[in-house]
PDB file of C-alpha atoms and ligand atoms in Angstrom:
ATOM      1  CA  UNK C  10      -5.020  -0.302 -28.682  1.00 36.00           C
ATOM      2  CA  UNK C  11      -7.254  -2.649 -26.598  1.00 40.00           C
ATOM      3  CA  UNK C  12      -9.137  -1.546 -24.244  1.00 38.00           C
ATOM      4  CA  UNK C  13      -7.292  -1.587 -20.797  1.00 41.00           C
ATOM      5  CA  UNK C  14      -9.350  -3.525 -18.130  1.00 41.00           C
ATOM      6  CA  UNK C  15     -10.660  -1.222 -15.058  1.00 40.00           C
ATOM      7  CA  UNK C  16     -10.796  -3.518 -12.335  1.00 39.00           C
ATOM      8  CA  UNK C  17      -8.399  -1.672 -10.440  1.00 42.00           C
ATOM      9  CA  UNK C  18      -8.004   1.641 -11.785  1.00 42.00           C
ATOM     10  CA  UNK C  19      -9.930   4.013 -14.413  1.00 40.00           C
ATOM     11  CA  UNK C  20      -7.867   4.883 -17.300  1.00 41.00           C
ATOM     12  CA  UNK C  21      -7.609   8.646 -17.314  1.00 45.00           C
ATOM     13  CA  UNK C  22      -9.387  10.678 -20.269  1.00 45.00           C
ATOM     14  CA  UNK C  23      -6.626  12.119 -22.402  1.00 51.00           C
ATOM     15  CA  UNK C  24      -3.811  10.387 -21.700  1.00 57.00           C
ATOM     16  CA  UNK C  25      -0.751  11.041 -23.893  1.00 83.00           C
ATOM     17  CA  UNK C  26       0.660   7.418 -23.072  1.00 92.00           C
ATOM     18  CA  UNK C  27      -0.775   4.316 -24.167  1.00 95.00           C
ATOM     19  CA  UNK C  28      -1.086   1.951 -21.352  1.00 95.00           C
ATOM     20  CA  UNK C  29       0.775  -1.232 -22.231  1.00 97.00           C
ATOM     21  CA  UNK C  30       3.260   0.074 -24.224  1.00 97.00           C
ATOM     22  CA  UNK C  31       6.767   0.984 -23.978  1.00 97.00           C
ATOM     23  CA  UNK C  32       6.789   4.006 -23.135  1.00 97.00           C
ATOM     24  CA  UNK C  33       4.518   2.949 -20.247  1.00 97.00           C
ATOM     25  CA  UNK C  34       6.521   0.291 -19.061  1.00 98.00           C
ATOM     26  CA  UNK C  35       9.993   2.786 -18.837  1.00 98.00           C
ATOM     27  CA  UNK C  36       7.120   5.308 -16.844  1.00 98.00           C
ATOM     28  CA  UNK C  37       6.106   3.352 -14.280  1.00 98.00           C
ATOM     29  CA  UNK C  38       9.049   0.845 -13.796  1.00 98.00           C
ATOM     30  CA  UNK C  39      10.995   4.629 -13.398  1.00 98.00           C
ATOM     31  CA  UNK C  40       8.642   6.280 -11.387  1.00 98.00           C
ATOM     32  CA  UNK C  41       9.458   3.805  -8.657  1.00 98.00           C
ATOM     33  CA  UNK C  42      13.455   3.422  -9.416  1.00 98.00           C
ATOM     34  CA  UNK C  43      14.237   7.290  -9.645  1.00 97.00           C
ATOM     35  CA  UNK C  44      11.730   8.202  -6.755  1.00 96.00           C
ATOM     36  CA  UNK C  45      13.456   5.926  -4.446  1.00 96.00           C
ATOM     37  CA  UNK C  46      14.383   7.757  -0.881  1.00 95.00           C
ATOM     38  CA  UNK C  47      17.612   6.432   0.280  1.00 95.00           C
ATOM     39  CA  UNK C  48      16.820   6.895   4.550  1.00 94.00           C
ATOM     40  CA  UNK C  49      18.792   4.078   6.479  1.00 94.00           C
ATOM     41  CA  UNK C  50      16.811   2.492   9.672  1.00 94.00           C
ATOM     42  CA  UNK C  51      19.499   1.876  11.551  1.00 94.00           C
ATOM     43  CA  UNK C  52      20.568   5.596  11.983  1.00 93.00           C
ATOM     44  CA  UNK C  53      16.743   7.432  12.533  1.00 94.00           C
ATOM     45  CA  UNK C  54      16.956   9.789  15.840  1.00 93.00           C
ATOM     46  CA  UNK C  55      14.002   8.249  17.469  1.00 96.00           C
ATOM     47  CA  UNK C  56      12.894  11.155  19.745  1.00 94.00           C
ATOM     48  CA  UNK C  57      12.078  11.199  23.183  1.00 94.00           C
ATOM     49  CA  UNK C  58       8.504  10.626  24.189  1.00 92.00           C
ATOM     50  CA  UNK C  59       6.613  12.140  27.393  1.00 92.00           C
ATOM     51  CA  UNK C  60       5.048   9.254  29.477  1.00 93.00           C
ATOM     52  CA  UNK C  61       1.218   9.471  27.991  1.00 90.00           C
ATOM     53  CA  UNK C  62       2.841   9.638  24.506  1.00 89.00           C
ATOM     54  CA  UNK C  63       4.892   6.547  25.090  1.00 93.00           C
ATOM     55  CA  UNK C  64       1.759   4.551  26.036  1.00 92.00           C
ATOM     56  CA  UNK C  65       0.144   5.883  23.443  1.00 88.00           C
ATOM     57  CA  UNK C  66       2.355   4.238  21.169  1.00 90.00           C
ATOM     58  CA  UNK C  67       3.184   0.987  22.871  1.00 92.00           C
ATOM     59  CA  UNK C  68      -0.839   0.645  23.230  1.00 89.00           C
ATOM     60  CA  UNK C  69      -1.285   0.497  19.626  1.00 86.00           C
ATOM     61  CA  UNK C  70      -3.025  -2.507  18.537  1.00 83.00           C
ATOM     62  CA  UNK C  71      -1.044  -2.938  15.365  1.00 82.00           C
ATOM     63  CA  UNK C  72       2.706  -3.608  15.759  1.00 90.00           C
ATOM     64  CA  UNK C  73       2.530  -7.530  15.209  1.00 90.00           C
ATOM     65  CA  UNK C  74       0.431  -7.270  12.241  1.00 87.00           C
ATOM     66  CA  UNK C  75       2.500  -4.335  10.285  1.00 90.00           C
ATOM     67  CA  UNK C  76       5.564  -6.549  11.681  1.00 93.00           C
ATOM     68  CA  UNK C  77       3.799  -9.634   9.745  1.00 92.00           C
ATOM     69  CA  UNK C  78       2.403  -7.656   6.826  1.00 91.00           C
ATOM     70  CA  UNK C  79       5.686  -6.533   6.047  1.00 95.00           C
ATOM     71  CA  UNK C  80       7.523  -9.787   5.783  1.00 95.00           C
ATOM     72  CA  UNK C  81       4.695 -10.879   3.472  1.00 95.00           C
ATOM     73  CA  UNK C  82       4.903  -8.204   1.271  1.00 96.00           C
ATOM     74  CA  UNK C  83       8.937  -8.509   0.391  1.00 97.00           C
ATOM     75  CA  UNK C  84       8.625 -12.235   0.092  1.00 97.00           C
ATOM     76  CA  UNK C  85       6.068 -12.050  -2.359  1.00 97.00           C
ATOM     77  CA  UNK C  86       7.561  -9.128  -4.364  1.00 98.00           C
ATOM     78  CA  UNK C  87      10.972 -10.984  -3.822  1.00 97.00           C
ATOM     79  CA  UNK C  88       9.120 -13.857  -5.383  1.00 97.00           C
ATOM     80  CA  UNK C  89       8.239 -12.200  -8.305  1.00 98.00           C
ATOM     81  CA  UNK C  90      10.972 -10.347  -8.823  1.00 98.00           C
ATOM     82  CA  UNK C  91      12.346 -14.224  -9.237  1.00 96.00           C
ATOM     83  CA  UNK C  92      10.094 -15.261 -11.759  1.00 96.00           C
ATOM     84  CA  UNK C  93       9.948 -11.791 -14.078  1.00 96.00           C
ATOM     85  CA  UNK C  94      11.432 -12.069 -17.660  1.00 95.00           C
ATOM     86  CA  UNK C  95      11.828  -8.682 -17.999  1.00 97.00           C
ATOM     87  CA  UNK C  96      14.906  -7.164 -16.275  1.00 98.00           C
ATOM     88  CA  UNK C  97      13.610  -3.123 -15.586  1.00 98.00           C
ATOM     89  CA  UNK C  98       9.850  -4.562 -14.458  1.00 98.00           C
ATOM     90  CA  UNK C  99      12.446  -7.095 -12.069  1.00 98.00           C
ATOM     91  CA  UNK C 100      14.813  -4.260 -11.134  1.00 98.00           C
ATOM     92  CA  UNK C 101      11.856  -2.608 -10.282  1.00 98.00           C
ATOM     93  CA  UNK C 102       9.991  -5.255  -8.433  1.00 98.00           C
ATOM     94  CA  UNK C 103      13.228  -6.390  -6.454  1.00 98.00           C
ATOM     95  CA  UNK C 104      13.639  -2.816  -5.295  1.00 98.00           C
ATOM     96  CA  UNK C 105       9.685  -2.808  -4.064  1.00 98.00           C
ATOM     97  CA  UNK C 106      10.590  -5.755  -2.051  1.00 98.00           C
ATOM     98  CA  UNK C 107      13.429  -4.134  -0.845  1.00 98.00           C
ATOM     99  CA  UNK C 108      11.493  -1.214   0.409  1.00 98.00           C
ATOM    100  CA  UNK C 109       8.982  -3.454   2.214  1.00 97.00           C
ATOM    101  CA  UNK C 110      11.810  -5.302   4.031  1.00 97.00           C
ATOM    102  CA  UNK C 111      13.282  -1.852   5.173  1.00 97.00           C
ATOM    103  CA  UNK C 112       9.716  -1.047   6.299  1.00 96.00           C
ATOM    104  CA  UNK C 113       9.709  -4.019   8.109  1.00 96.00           C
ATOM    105  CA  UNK C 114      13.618  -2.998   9.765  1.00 96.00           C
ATOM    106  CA  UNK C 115      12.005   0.634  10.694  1.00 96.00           C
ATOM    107  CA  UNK C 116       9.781  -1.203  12.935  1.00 96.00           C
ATOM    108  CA  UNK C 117      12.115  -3.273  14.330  1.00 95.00           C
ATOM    109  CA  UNK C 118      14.016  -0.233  15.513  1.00 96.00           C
ATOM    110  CA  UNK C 119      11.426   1.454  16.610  1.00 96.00           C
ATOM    111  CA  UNK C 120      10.061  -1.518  18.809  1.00 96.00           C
ATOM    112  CA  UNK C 121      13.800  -2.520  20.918  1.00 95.00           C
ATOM    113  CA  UNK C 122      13.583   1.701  21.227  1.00 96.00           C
ATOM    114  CA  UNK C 123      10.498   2.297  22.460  1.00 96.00           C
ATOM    115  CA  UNK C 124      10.101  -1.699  23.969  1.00 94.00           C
ATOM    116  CA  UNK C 125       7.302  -2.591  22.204  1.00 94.00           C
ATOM    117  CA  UNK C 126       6.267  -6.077  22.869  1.00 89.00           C
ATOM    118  CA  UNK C 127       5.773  -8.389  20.258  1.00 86.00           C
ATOM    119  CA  UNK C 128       3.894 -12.052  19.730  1.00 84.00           C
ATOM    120  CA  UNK C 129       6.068 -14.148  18.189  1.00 83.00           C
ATOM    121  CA  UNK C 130       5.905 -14.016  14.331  1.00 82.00           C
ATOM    122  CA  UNK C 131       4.325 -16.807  12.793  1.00 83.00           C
ATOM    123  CA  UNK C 132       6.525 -18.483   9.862  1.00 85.00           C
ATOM    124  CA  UNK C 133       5.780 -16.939   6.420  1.00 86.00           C
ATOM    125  CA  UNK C 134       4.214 -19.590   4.328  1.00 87.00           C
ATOM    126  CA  UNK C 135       5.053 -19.220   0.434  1.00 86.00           C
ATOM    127  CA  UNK C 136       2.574 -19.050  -2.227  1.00 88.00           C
ATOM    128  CA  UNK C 137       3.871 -21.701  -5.217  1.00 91.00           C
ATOM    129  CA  UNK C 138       2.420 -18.688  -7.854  1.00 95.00           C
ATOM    130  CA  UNK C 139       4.174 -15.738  -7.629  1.00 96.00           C
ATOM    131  CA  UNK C 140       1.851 -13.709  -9.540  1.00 96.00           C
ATOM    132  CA  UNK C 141      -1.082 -14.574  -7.330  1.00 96.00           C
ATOM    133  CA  UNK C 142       1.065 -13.687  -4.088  1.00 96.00           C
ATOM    134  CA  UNK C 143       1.609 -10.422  -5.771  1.00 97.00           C
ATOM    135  CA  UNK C 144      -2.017  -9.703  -6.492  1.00 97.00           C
ATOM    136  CA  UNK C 145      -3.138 -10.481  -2.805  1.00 96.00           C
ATOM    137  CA  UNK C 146      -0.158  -8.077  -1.559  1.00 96.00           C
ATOM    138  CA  UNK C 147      -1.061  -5.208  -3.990  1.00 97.00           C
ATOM    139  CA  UNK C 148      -4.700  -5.244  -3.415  1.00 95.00           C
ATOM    140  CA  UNK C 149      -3.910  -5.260   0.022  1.00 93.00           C
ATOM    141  CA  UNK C 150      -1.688  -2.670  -0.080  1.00 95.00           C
ATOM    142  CA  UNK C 151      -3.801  -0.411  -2.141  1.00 94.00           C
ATOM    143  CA  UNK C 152      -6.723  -1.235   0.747  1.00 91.00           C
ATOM    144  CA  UNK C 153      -4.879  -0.462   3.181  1.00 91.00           C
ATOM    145  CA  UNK C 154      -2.724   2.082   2.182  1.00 93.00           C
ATOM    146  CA  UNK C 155      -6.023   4.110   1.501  1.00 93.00           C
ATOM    147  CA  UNK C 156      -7.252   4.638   5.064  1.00 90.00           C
ATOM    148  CA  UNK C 157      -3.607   4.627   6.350  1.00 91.00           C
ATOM    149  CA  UNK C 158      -3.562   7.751   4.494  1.00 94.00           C
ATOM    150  CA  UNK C 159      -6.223   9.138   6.303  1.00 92.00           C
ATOM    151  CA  UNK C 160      -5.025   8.066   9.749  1.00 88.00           C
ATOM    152  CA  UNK C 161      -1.215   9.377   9.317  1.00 90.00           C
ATOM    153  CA  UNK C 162      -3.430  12.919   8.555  1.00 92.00           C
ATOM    154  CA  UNK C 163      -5.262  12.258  11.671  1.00 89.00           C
ATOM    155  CA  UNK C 164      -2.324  11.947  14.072  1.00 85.00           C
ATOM    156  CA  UNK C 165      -0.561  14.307  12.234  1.00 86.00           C
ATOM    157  CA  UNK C 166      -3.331  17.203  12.714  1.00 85.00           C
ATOM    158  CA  UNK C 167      -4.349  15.853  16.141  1.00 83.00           C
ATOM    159  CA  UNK C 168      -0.690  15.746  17.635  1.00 81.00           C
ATOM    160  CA  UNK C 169      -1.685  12.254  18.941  1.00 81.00           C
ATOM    161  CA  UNK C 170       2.028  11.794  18.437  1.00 82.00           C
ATOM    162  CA  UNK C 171       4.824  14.429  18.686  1.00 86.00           C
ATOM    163  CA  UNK C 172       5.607  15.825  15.158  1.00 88.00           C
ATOM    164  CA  UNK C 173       9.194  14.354  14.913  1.00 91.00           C
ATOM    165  CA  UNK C 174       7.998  10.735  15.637  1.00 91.00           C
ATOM    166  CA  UNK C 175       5.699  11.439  12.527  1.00 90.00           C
ATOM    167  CA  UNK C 176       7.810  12.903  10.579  1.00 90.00           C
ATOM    168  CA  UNK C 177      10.252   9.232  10.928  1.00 92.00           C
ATOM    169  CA  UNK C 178       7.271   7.834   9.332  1.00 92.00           C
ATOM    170  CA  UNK C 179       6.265  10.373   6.469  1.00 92.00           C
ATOM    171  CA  UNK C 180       8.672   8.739   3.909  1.00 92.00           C
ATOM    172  CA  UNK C 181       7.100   4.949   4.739  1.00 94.00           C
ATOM    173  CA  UNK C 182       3.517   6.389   3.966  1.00 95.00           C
ATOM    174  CA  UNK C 183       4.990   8.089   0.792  1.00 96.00           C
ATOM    175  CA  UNK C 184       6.310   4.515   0.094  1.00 96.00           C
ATOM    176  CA  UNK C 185       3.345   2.774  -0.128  1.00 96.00           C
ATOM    177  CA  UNK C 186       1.932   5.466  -2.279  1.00 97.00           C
ATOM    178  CA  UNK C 187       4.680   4.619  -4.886  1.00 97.00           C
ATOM    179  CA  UNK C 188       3.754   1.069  -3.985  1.00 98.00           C
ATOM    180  CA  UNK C 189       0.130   1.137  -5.103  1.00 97.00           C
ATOM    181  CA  UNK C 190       1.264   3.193  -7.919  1.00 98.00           C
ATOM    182  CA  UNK C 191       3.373   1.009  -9.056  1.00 98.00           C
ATOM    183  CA  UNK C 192       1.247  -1.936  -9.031  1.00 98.00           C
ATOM    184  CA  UNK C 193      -1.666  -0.984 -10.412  1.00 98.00           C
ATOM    185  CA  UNK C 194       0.266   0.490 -13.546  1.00 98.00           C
ATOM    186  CA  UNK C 195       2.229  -3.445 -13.544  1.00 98.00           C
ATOM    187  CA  UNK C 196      -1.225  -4.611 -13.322  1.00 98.00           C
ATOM    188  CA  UNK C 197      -2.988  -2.509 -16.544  1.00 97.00           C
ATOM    189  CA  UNK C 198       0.509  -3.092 -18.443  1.00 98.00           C
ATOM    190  CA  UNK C 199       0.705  -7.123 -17.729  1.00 98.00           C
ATOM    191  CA  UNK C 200      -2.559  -7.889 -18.830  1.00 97.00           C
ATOM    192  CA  UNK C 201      -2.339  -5.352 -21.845  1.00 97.00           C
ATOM    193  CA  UNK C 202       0.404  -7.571 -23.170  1.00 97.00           C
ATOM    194  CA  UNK C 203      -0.808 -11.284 -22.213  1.00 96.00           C
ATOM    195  CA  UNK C 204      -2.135 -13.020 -25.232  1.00 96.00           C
ATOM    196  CA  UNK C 205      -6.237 -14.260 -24.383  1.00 97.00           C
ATOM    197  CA  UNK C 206      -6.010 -17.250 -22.539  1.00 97.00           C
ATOM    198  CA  UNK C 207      -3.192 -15.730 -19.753  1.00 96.00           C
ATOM    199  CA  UNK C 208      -5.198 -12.459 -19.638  1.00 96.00           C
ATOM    200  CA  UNK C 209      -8.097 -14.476 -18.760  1.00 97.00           C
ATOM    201  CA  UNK C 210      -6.628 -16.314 -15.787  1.00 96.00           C
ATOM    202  CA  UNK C 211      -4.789 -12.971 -14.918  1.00 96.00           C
ATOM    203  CA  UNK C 212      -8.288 -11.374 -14.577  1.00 96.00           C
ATOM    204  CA  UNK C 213     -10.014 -14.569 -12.730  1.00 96.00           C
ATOM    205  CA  UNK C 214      -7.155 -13.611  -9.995  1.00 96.00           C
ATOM    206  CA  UNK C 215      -7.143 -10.071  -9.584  1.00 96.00           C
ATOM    207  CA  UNK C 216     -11.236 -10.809  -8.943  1.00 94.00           C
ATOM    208  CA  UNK C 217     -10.133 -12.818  -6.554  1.00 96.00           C
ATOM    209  CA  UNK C 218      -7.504 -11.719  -4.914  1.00 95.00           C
ATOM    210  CA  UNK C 219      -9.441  -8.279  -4.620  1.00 92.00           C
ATOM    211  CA  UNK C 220     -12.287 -10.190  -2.914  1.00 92.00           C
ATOM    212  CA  UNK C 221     -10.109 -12.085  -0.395  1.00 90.00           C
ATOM    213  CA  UNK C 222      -8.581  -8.847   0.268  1.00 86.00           C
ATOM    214  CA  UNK C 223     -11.476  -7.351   0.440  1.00 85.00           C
ATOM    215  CA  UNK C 224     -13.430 -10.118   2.742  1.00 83.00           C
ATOM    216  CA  UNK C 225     -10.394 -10.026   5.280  1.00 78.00           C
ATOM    217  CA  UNK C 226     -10.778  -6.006   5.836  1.00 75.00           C
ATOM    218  CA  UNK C 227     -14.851  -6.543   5.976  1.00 74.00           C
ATOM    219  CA  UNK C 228     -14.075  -9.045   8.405  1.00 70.00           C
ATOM    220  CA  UNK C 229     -12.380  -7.079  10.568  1.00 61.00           C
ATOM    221  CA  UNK C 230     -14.458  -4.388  10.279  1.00 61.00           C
ATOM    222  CA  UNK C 231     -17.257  -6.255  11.497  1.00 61.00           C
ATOM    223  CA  UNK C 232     -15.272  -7.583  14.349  1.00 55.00           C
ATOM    224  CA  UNK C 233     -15.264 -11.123  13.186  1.00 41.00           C
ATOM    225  CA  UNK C 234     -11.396 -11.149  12.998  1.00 44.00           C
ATOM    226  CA  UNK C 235      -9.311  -9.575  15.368  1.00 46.00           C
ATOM    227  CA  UNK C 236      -6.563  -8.846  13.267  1.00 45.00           C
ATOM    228  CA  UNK C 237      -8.113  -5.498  13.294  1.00 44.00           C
ATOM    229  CA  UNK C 238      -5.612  -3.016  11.746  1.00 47.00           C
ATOM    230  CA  UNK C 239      -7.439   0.167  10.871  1.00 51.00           C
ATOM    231  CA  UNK C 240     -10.425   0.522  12.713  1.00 51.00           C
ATOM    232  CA  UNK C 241      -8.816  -0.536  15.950  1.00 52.00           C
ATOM    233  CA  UNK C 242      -6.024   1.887  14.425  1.00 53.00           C
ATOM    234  CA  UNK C 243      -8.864   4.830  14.254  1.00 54.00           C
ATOM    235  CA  UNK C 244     -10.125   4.531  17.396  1.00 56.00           C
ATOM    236  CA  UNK C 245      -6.104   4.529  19.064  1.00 56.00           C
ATOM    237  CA  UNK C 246      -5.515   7.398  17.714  1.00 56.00           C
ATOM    238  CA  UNK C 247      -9.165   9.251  18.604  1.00 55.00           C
ATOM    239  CA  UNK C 248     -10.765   9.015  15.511  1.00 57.00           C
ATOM    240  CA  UNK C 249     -13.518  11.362  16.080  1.00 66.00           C
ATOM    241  CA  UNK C 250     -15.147  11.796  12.194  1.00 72.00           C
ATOM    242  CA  UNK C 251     -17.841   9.974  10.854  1.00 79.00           C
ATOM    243  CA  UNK C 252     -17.365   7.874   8.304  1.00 82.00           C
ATOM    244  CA  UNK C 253     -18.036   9.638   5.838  1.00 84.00           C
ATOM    245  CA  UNK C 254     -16.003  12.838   6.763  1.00 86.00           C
ATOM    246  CA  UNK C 255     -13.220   9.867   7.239  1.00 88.00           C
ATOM    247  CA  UNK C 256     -13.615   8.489   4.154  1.00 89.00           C
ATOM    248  CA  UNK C 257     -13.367  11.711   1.866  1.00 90.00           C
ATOM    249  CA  UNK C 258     -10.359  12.654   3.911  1.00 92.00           C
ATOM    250  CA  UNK C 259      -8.927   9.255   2.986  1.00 93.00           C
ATOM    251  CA  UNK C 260      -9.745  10.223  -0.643  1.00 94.00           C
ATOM    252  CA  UNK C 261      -8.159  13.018  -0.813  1.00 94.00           C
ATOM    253  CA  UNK C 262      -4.429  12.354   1.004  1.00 95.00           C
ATOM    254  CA  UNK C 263      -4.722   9.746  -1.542  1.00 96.00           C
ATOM    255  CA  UNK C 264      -4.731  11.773  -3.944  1.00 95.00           C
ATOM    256  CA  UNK C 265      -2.306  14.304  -2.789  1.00 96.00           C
ATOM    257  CA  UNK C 266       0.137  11.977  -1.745  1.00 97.00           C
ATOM    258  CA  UNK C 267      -0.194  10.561  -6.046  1.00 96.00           C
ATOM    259  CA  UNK C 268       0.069  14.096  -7.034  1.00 96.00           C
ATOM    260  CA  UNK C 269       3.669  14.418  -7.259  1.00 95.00           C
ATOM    261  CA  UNK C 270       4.160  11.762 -10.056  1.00 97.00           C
ATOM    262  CA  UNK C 271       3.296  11.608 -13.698  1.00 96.00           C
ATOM    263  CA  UNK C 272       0.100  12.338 -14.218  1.00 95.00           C
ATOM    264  CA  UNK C 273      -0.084  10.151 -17.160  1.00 96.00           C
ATOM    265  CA  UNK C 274       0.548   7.054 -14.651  1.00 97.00           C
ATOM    266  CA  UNK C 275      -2.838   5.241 -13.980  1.00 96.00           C
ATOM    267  CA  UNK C 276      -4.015   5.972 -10.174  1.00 96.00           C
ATOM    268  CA  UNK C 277      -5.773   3.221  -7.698  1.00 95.00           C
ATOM    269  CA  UNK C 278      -9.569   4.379  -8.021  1.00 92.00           C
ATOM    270  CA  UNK C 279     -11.607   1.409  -6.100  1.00 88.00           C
ATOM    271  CA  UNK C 280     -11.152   2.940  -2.813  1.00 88.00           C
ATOM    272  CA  UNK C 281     -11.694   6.675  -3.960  1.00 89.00           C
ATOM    273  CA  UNK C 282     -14.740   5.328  -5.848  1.00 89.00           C
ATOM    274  CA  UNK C 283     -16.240   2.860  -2.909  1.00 86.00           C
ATOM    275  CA  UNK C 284     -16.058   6.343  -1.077  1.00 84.00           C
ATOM    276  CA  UNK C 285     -17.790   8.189  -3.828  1.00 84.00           C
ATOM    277  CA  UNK C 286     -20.432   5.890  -3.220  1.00 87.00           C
ATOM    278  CA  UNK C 287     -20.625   6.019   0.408  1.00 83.00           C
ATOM    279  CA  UNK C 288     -21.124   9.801   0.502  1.00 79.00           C
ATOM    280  CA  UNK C 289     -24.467   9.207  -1.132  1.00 81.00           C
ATOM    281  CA  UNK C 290     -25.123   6.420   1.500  1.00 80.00           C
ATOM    282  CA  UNK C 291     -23.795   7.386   4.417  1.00 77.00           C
ATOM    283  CA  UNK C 292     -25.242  10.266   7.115  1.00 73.00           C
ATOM    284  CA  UNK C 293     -23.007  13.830   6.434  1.00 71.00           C
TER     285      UNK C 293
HETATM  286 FE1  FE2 S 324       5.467  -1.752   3.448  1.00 73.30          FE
HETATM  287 FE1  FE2 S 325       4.405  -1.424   0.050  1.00 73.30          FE
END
């Protein structure tokens, strides 16, 4: 077996699957497929919030950005579920999409509900290489999804929201645990079976998507960009830790919330390793 690349995930000591083989393929196409949660957006109880809690939420920074992110996500998945030869890694794909476009009707519900107002969404603009657009989405997601983790743990201990508004949003969070599952396990089993010269230009863009996804969250961390989704999201909902504390929270929802699926399934590992790192650097 070649050796499986580690860009994006370590390959766990003893596994009892080889990663880019058959059996891997049916394990990860099914852990999405059979996992899927069949809730319907146009029939969640959205509960009544007191006053503070309303503002709370309509203060948010976020809602046009999750509104946009979401869009891009199913019409790059929907894009590559387009171009995939293989039917179960398409069925698969197509049903990610799916998911991200449901995400994407959640909030819609939740935003005439609650009146939310929204910028006007700026026009999607297609990426000609499917593969690419699904590199810059994963990576993203797997960035993201990583301290979004964190936060939903945050709010959910703090009661910055009321538990049953939470609770509406548990199986999203799940969702894009699946999601980053998913992908970095299409990822390791893709390249695994691209002959050199395709597994070369497959590896050229997952370094670069993961540094332009990358560079966009270090913008906004360092308040160059005001697209600032999660640290403007920590500090709305009174993020109090330090970073580090933050971080190894992060770490571990992450890898509770990966828990419940085959352990034999490769896991995301940059982020839980970039905060490995940081707990040397960073003040306790
Ligand atoms: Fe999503
Ligand atoms: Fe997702």
């Amino acid at each position: 077996m070649r050796e499986t690349s580690q860009v994006e995930s370590g390959v766990a000591e003893n596994h009892a699957i080889a990663i880019g083989s058959e059996a891997h393929r049916q394990l990860f196409c099914h852990m999405l497929l059979d996992s899927f949660d069949p809730y319907r957006p146009a029939v969640i109880a959205w509960p009544s919030l007191a006053p503070e809690a309303l503002a709370r939420l309509v203060g948010l920074p976020f809602w046009d950005i999750a509104v946009a992110t979401e869009e891009r996500a199913a019409r790059r998945m929907e894009a590559l579920a387009g171009a995939c030869e293989d039917p179960l890694i398409q069925e698969a794909v197509a049903l990610n999409a799916w998911e991200e476009r449901r995400h994407k009707e959640v909030l819609g519900h939740m935003i005439r509900h609650y009146g939310i107002g929204l910028k006007d969404e700026t026009p999607y603009i297609a990426i000609p290489d499917p593969e690419w657009g699904f590199l810059r989405t994963g990576y993203g997601e797997c960035f993201d999804s990583f301290f979004a983790f964190g936060l939903f743990a945050l709010a959910r201990e703090s009661g910055f929201f009321p538990a049953p508004l939470v609770e509406v949003f548990e199986p999203i969070v799940q969702e894009e645990a699946r999601h980053n599952l998913f992908f970095v396990n299409w990822v390791a089993y893709t390249r695994f079976n691209r002959g050199l010269p395709a597994r070369v230009k497959l590896d050229l863009q997952r370094v670069a998507a993961l540094a332009v996804q990358a560079w966009g969250r270090l913008a906004v961390a360092r308040g160059v960009d005001d697209k600032n989704f999660t640290r403007t999201g920590g500090e709305a909902v009174g993020l109090t830790l330090k970073p580090r504390q933050f971080f190894a929270l992060c770490a571990r929802e992450q890898e509770r919330r990966m828990a419940r699926y085959d352990s034999r399934l490769l896991r995301p590992r940059i982020m839980p390793r970039v905060a490995r790192m940081l707990s040397h650097v960073l003040p306790a």
